[in-house]
mmCIF file of C-alpha atoms in Angstrom:
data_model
loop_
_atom_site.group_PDB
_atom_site.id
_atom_site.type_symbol
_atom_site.label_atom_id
_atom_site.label_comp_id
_atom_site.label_asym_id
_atom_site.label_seq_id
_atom_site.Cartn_x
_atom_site.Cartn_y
_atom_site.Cartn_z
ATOM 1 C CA UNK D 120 101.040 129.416 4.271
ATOM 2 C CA UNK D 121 99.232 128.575 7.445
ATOM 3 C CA UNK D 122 95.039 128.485 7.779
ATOM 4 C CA UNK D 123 95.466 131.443 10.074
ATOM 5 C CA UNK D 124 97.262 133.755 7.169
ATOM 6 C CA UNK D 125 93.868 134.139 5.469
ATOM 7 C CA UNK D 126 92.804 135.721 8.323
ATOM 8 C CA UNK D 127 95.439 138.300 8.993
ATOM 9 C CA UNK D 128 95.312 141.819 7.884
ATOM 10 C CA UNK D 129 97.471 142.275 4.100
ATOM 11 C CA UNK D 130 98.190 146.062 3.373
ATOM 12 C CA UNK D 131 96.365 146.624 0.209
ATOM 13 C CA UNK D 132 94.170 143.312 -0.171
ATOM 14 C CA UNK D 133 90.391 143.062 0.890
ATOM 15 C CA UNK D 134 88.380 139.977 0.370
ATOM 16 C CA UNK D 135 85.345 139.847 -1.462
ATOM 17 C CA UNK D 136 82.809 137.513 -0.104
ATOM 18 C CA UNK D 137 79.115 138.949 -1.594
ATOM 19 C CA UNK D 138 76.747 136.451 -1.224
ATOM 20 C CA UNK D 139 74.659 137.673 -3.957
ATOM 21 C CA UNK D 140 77.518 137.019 -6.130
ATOM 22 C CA UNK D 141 78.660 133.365 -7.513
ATOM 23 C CA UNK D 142 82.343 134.619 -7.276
ATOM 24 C CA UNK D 143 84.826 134.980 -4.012
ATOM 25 C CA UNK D 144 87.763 136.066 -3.866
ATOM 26 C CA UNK D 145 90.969 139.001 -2.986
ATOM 27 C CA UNK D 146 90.963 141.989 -4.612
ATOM 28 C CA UNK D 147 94.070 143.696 -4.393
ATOM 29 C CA UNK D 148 94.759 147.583 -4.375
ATOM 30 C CA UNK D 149 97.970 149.679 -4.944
ATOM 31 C CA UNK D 150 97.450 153.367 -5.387
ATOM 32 C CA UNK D 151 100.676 155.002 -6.360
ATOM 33 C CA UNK D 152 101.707 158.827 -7.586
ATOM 34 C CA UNK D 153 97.835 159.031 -8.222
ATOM 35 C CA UNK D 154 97.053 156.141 -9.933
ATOM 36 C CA UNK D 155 95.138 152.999 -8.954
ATOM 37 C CA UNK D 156 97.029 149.689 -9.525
ATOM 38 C CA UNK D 157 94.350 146.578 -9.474
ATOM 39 C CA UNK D 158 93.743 143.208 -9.728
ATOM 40 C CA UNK D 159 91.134 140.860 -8.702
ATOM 41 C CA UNK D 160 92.124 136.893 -7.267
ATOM 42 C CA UNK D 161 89.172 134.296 -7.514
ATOM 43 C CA UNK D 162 89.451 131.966 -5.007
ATOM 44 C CA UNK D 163 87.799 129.454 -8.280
ATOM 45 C CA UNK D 164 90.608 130.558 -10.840
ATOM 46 C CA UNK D 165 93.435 129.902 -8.061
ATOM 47 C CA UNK D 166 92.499 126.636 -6.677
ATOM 48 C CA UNK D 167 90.753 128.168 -3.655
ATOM 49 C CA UNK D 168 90.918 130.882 -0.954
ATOM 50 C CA UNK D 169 94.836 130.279 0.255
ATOM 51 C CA UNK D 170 96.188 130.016 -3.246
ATOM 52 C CA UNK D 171 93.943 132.899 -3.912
ATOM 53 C CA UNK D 172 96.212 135.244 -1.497
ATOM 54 C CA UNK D 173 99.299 133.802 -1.911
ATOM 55 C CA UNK D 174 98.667 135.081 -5.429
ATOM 56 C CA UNK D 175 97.893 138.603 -4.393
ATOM 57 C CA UNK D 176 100.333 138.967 -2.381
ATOM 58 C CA UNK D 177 103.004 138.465 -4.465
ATOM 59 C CA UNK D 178 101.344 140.543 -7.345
ATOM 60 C CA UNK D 179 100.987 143.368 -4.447
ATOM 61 C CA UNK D 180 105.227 142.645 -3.934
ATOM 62 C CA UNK D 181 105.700 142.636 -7.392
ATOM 63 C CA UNK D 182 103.088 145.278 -8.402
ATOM 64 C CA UNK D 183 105.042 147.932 -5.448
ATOM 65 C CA UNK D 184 108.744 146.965 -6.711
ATOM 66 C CA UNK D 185 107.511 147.371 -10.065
ATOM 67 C CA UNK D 186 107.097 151.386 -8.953
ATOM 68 C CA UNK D 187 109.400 151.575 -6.870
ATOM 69 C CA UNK D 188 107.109 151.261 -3.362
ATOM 70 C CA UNK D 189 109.302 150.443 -0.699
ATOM 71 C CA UNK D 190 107.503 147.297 0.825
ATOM 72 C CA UNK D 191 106.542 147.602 4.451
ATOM 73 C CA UNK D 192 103.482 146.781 6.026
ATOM 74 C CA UNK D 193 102.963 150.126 7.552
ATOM 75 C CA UNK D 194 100.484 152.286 6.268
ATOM 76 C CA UNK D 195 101.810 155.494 4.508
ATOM 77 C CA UNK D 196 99.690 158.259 4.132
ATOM 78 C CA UNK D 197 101.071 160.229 1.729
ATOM 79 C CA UNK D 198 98.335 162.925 1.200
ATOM 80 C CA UNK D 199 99.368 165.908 3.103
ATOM 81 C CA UNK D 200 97.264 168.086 5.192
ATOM 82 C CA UNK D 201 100.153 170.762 5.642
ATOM 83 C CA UNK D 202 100.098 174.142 4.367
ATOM 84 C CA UNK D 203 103.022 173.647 2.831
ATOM 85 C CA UNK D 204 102.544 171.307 -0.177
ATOM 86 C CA UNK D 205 105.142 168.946 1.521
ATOM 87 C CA UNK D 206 104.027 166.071 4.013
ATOM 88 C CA UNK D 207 105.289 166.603 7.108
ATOM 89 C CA UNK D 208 106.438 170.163 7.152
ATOM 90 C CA UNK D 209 103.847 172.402 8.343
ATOM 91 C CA UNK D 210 103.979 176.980 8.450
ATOM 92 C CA UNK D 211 103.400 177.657 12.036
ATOM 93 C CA UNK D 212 102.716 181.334 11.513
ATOM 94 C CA UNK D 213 101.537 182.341 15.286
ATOM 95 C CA UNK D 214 104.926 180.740 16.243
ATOM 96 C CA UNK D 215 106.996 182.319 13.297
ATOM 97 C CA UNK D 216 108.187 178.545 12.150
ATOM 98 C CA UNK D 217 108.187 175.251 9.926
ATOM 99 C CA UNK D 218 107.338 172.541 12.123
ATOM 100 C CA UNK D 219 108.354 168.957 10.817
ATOM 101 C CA UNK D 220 106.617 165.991 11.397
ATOM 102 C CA UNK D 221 107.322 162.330 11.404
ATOM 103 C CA UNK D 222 106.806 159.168 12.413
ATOM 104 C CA UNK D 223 110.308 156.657 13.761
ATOM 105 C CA UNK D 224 110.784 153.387 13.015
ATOM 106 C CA UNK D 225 108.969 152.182 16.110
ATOM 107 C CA UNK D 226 105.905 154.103 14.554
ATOM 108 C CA UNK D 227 106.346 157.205 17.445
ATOM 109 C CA UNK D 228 105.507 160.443 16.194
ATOM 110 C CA UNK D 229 108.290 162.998 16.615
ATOM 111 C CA UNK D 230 108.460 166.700 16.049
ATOM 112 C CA UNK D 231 110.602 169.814 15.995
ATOM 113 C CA UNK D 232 111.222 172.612 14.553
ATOM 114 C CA UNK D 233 112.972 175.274 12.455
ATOM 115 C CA UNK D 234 112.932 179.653 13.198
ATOM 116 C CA UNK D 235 112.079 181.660 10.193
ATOM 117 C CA UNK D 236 113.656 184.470 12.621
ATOM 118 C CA UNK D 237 117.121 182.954 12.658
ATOM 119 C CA UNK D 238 116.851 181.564 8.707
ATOM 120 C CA UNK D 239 114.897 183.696 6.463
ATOM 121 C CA UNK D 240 111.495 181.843 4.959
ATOM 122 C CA UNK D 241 112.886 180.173 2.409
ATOM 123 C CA UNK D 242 116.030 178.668 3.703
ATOM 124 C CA UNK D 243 114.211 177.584 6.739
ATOM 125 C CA UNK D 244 111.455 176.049 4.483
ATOM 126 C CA UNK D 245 113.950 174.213 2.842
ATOM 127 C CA UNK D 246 115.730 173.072 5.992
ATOM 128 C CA UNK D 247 112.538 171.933 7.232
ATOM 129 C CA UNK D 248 112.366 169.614 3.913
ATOM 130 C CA UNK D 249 115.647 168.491 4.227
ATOM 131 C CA UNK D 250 115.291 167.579 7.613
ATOM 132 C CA UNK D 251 111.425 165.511 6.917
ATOM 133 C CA UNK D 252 113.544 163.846 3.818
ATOM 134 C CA UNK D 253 116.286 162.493 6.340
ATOM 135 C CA UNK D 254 114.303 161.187 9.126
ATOM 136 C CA UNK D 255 111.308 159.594 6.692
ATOM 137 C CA UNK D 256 114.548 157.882 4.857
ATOM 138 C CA UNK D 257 116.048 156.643 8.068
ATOM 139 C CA UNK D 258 112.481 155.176 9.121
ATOM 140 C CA UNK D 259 112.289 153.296 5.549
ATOM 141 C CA UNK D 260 115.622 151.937 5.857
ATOM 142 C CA UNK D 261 115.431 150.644 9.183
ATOM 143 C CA UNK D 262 111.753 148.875 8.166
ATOM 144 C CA UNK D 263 114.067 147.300 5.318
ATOM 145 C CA UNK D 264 114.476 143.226 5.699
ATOM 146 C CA UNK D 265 118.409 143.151 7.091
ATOM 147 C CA UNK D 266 119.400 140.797 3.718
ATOM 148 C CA UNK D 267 118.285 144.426 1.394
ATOM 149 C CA UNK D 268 119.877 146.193 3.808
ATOM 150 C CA UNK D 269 122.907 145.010 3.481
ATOM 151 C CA UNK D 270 123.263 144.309 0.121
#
């Protein structure tokens, strides 16, 4: 690990650096299905600040395999803001539609849409899942290292 990988951003770890406290160190975050996941890396404990992340990190890797966390460095907001219930899908009501919502694997928001006209509520509802469920599993694969890929 370089000097300069202290520095970079790690999805999930913070450093801790209060001065009025004797300790430093990483403290390491991983929320998942409701549920906070955490552990806390003094630099003392670890031989100092590098060996300090390198630790974190891989408890972070092992932590999100461990439940099944796809690793990416991406941010995933997982909360949804629809009126659905379902991230991503959204009742357009004035418009008489589910609109779906997501994000490619270049990080570009994309959108479109499915009639409740020419479906019926609930099958367009669920074709409006379906469709979220295919393009947010497309984006996951393709931020998948080619060697899990492939295997």
């Amino acid at each position: 690990m370089d000097t300069s990988e202290s520095t970079k951003k790690h999805k999930h770890i913070s450093r801790d650096e209060n001065k009025n406290r004797t300790s430093y160190g990483w403290y390491c975050r991983v929320t998942y299905q409701k549920k906070l996941h955490r552990k806390y890396f003094a630099d003392k404990k670890f031989g100092g600040k590098e060996q300090a992340l390198k630790a974190a990190i891989s408890w972070r890797n092992a932590k999100e395999q461990e439940l099944g966390i796809p690793r990416t460095d991406r941010l995933l907001y997982t909360k949804s803001r629809s009126n659905t219930g379902v991230t991503g899908v959204i009742l357009a009501e004035k418009y008489n539609r589910y609109d779906v919502i997501w994000s490619n694997a270049e990080g570009k928001c994309c959108k479109t849409s499915v009639a409740i006209k020419k479906h019926g509520k609930k099958k367009a509802f669920e074709i409006a899942c379906k469709i979220r469920e295919e393009k947010n599993a497309i984006r996951l694969k393709s931020e998948l290292p080619q060697k899990t890929r492939n295997s």
